[in-house]
Amino acid sequence: MKRFHIHVSVADLADSIRYYSALFAAQPTVVKDDYAKWALDDPLVNFAISRRGDAPAGVDHLGIQVDSEQELAEMKARLASANLPMQEQIGTSCCYAKSDKYWSVDPQGLAWESFQTLGTVPVYGQSRDRSAEAGACCAPAAEAIAAAPKPTAKPTAKPTAKPTTKPTTKAARCAPGSSCC
């Protein structure tokens, strides 16, 4: 099973929890001082919000959460078969969870993560040293993904137009050196 993931940066966590709890008719499944998450079955979505540093309010990143290693491998293969830039993070800790994930950036510069949650961790987390980057949340900077070596797999169908990846110049979503979801 796959679950759509949306992460929104918010200005006021308490007001946002109240709003989204009413909208979803459910309380969050995870609540921390700087983070909340709803794992909903109707609609099937992993919806997370956070208040981290001076992050602008709005959509931080999107993703697809999977239940198994096989589904995660399938997501990775989809990116590779389209010869899209991707960044791998195995055993990373962010959003109070330990996960394996693959990041990509769409042509508009919006970060997408494909991930499998492996367990919980007691802190918001840091997936790796990000002090030299200005990327969004736990999403690697678009430039870091675009600069990553592209997979060697060839697309199964020849595209009619060459896709492009535009790097984003958005400010960091979390404090320097932090990583989050």
Short mmCIF file of C-alpha atoms in Angstrom, two decimals:
data_model
loop_
_atom_site.label_atom_id
_atom_site.label_comp_id
_atom_site.label_asym_id
_atom_site.label_seq_id
_atom_site.Cartn_x
_atom_site.Cartn_y
_atom_site.Cartn_z
CA MET A 1 0.00 0.00 0.00
CA LYS A 2 1.18 3.48 -0.78
CA ARG A 3 0.20 6.60 1.15
CA PHE A 4 0.44 10.12 -0.25
CA HIS A 5 2.63 12.40 1.92
CA ILE A 6 2.28 16.15 2.30
CA HIS A 7 4.44 18.27 4.61
CA VAL A 8 3.43 21.87 5.28
CA SER A 9 5.46 24.50 7.14
CA VAL A 10 3.15 26.47 9.41
CA ALA A 11 3.37 29.77 11.28
CA ASP A 12 1.48 28.59 14.40
CA LEU A 13 1.55 24.90 15.26
CA ALA A 14 -1.28 24.95 17.83
CA ASP A 15 -3.68 26.83 15.55
CA SER A 16 -2.76 24.53 12.68
CA ILE A 17 -3.31 21.38 14.78
CA ARG A 18 -6.75 22.66 15.75
CA TYR A 19 -7.59 23.48 12.11
CA TYR A 20 -6.39 20.22 10.56
CA SER A 21 -7.90 18.11 13.37
CA ALA A 22 -11.28 19.63 12.53
CA LEU A 23 -10.71 19.25 8.78
CA PHE A 24 -9.72 15.58 9.07
CA ALA A 25 -12.10 14.79 12.00
CA ALA A 26 -9.10 13.20 13.71
CA GLN A 27 -6.39 14.11 16.16
CA PRO A 28 -2.73 13.84 15.09
CA THR A 29 -1.03 10.48 15.52
CA VAL A 30 2.23 12.26 16.47
CA VAL A 31 2.51 15.59 18.31
CA LYS A 32 5.80 17.23 19.32
CA ASP A 33 6.73 20.82 20.23
CA ASP A 34 7.59 21.59 16.60
CA TYR A 35 5.76 18.91 14.61
CA ALA A 36 2.48 17.04 14.17
CA LYS A 37 1.44 14.23 11.83
CA TRP A 38 -1.84 12.61 10.85
CA ALA A 39 -1.67 9.09 9.37
CA LEU A 40 -5.12 9.05 7.82
CA ASP A 41 -6.99 6.18 6.19
CA ASP A 42 -9.67 8.38 4.62
CA PRO A 43 -8.20 10.04 2.66
CA LEU A 44 -5.14 7.76 2.58
CA VAL A 45 -2.50 10.36 3.41
CA ASN A 46 0.47 11.04 5.71
CA PHE A 47 -0.06 14.74 6.43
CA ALA A 48 2.64 16.47 8.49
CA ILE A 49 3.11 20.03 9.69
CA SER A 50 6.07 21.66 11.39
CA ARG A 51 7.22 24.95 12.82
CA ARG A 52 10.99 25.10 12.42
CA GLY A 53 13.06 28.27 12.56
CA ASP A 54 12.07 30.99 10.11
CA ALA A 55 10.63 28.63 7.52
CA PRO A 56 8.04 30.27 5.29
CA ALA A 57 4.54 28.85 5.64
CA GLY A 58 3.38 26.64 2.80
CA VAL A 59 4.02 23.29 1.15
CA ASP A 60 7.49 22.09 2.09
CA HIS A 61 7.59 18.83 0.16
CA LEU A 62 5.43 16.00 -1.16
CA GLY A 63 6.02 12.29 -1.17
CA ILE A 64 4.87 8.72 -1.32
CA GLN A 65 5.18 6.56 1.78
CA VAL A 66 5.41 2.82 1.19
CA ASP A 67 5.00 -0.18 3.49
CA SER A 68 7.74 -2.49 2.22
CA GLU A 69 11.29 -2.65 0.87
CA GLN A 70 9.83 -4.05 -2.37
CA GLU A 71 7.57 -1.01 -2.84
CA LEU A 72 10.47 1.34 -2.09
CA ALA A 73 12.62 -0.48 -4.65
CA GLU A 74 9.76 -0.04 -7.14
CA MET A 75 9.67 3.71 -6.47
CA LYS A 76 13.44 3.94 -6.93
CA ALA A 77 13.17 1.98 -10.19
CA ARG A 78 10.51 4.41 -11.49
CA LEU A 79 12.86 7.36 -10.98
CA ALA A 80 15.82 5.46 -12.42
CA SER A 81 13.91 4.23 -15.48
CA ALA A 82 12.98 7.83 -16.32
CA ASN A 83 16.64 8.81 -15.84
CA LEU A 84 15.67 11.39 -13.22
CA PRO A 85 18.16 12.77 -10.72
CA MET A 86 17.71 11.23 -7.30
CA GLN A 87 19.40 11.20 -3.93
CA GLU A 88 19.40 8.15 -1.67
CA GLN A 89 19.17 8.34 2.13
CA ILE A 90 19.29 4.96 3.84
CA GLY A 91 18.72 4.70 7.60
CA THR A 92 18.16 8.44 7.97
CA SER A 93 16.42 9.98 10.97
CA CYS A 94 14.02 12.85 10.49
CA CYS A 95 10.52 13.79 11.60
CA TYR A 96 10.90 11.63 14.71
CA ALA A 97 11.22 8.58 12.46
CA LYS A 98 13.95 6.36 11.01
CA SER A 99 13.48 5.86 7.27
CA ASP A 100 14.98 4.76 4.00
CA LYS A 101 14.21 7.26 1.23
CA TYR A 102 14.89 8.51 -2.25
CA TRP A 103 14.57 12.23 -3.05
CA SER A 104 13.92 13.85 -6.39
CA VAL A 105 12.92 17.35 -7.48
CA ASP A 106 10.20 18.03 -10.03
CA PRO A 107 10.65 20.54 -12.90
CA GLN A 108 9.19 23.31 -10.71
CA GLY A 109 11.79 22.70 -8.00
CA LEU A 110 9.38 20.95 -5.59
CA ALA A 111 11.04 18.23 -3.53
CA TRP A 112 9.48 14.74 -3.60
CA GLU A 113 10.45 11.90 -1.28
CA SER A 114 9.71 8.21 -1.68
CA PHE A 115 10.19 6.58 1.71
CA GLN A 116 9.64 3.64 4.02
CA THR A 117 9.35 4.36 7.74
CA LEU A 118 11.34 1.82 9.76
CA GLY A 119 10.67 3.03 13.31
CA THR A 120 10.62 6.03 15.61
CA VAL A 121 13.42 8.16 17.06
CA PRO A 122 13.17 10.54 20.04
CA VAL A 123 14.37 13.67 18.20
CA TYR A 124 13.31 15.58 15.11
CA GLY A 125 16.44 14.20 13.50
CA GLN A 126 19.23 14.96 11.12
CA SER A 127 19.71 12.86 8.08
CA ARG A 128 23.24 14.14 7.38
CA ASP A 129 25.45 17.20 7.68
CA ARG A 130 23.62 19.97 5.84
CA SER A 131 25.70 22.92 7.04
CA ALA A 132 26.98 23.62 3.54
CA GLU A 133 23.52 23.44 1.98
CA ALA A 134 20.48 25.70 1.88
CA GLY A 135 17.91 23.02 1.19
CA ALA A 136 14.36 22.59 2.36
CA CYS A 137 13.57 20.66 5.51
CA CYS A 138 14.93 17.13 5.29
CA ALA A 139 14.66 17.41 1.55
CA PRO A 140 18.08 17.79 -0.01
CA ALA A 141 18.57 21.05 -1.87
CA ALA A 142 17.33 20.85 -5.45
CA GLU A 143 20.81 21.70 -6.64
CA ALA A 144 22.25 18.74 -4.70
CA ILE A 145 19.80 16.34 -6.34
CA ALA A 146 20.18 17.86 -9.80
CA ALA A 147 23.96 17.59 -9.47
CA ALA A 148 23.79 13.97 -8.32
CA PRO A 149 24.78 11.36 -10.91
CA LYS A 150 21.76 10.28 -12.90
CA PRO A 151 20.81 6.59 -12.86
CA THR A 152 22.21 4.59 -15.76
CA ALA A 153 18.93 2.82 -16.61
CA LYS A 154 17.43 3.84 -19.93
CA PRO A 155 13.78 4.94 -20.18
CA THR A 156 11.46 2.29 -21.59
CA ALA A 157 9.72 4.76 -23.91
CA LYS A 158 11.39 7.54 -25.83
CA PRO A 159 10.06 10.89 -24.56
CA THR A 160 8.74 13.35 -27.11
CA ALA A 161 10.21 16.34 -25.24
CA LYS A 162 13.32 16.45 -23.15
CA PRO A 163 12.35 16.90 -19.45
CA THR A 164 14.25 19.51 -17.51
CA THR A 165 14.88 19.97 -13.81
CA LYS A 166 14.96 23.55 -12.64
CA PRO A 167 16.92 24.16 -9.44
CA THR A 168 15.12 26.06 -6.74
CA THR A 169 16.45 29.12 -5.00
CA LYS A 170 14.07 28.90 -2.05
CA ALA A 171 15.48 29.73 1.37
CA ALA A 172 16.21 26.97 3.84
CA ARG A 173 13.08 25.52 5.43
CA CYS A 174 14.79 24.51 8.67
CA ALA A 175 17.58 25.96 10.73
CA PRO A 176 21.07 25.53 9.23
CA GLY A 177 22.45 22.11 9.97
CA SER A 178 19.04 20.62 10.72
CA SER A 179 17.05 18.01 8.89
CA CYS A 180 13.36 17.41 9.14
CA CYS A 181 10.25 16.11 7.38
#
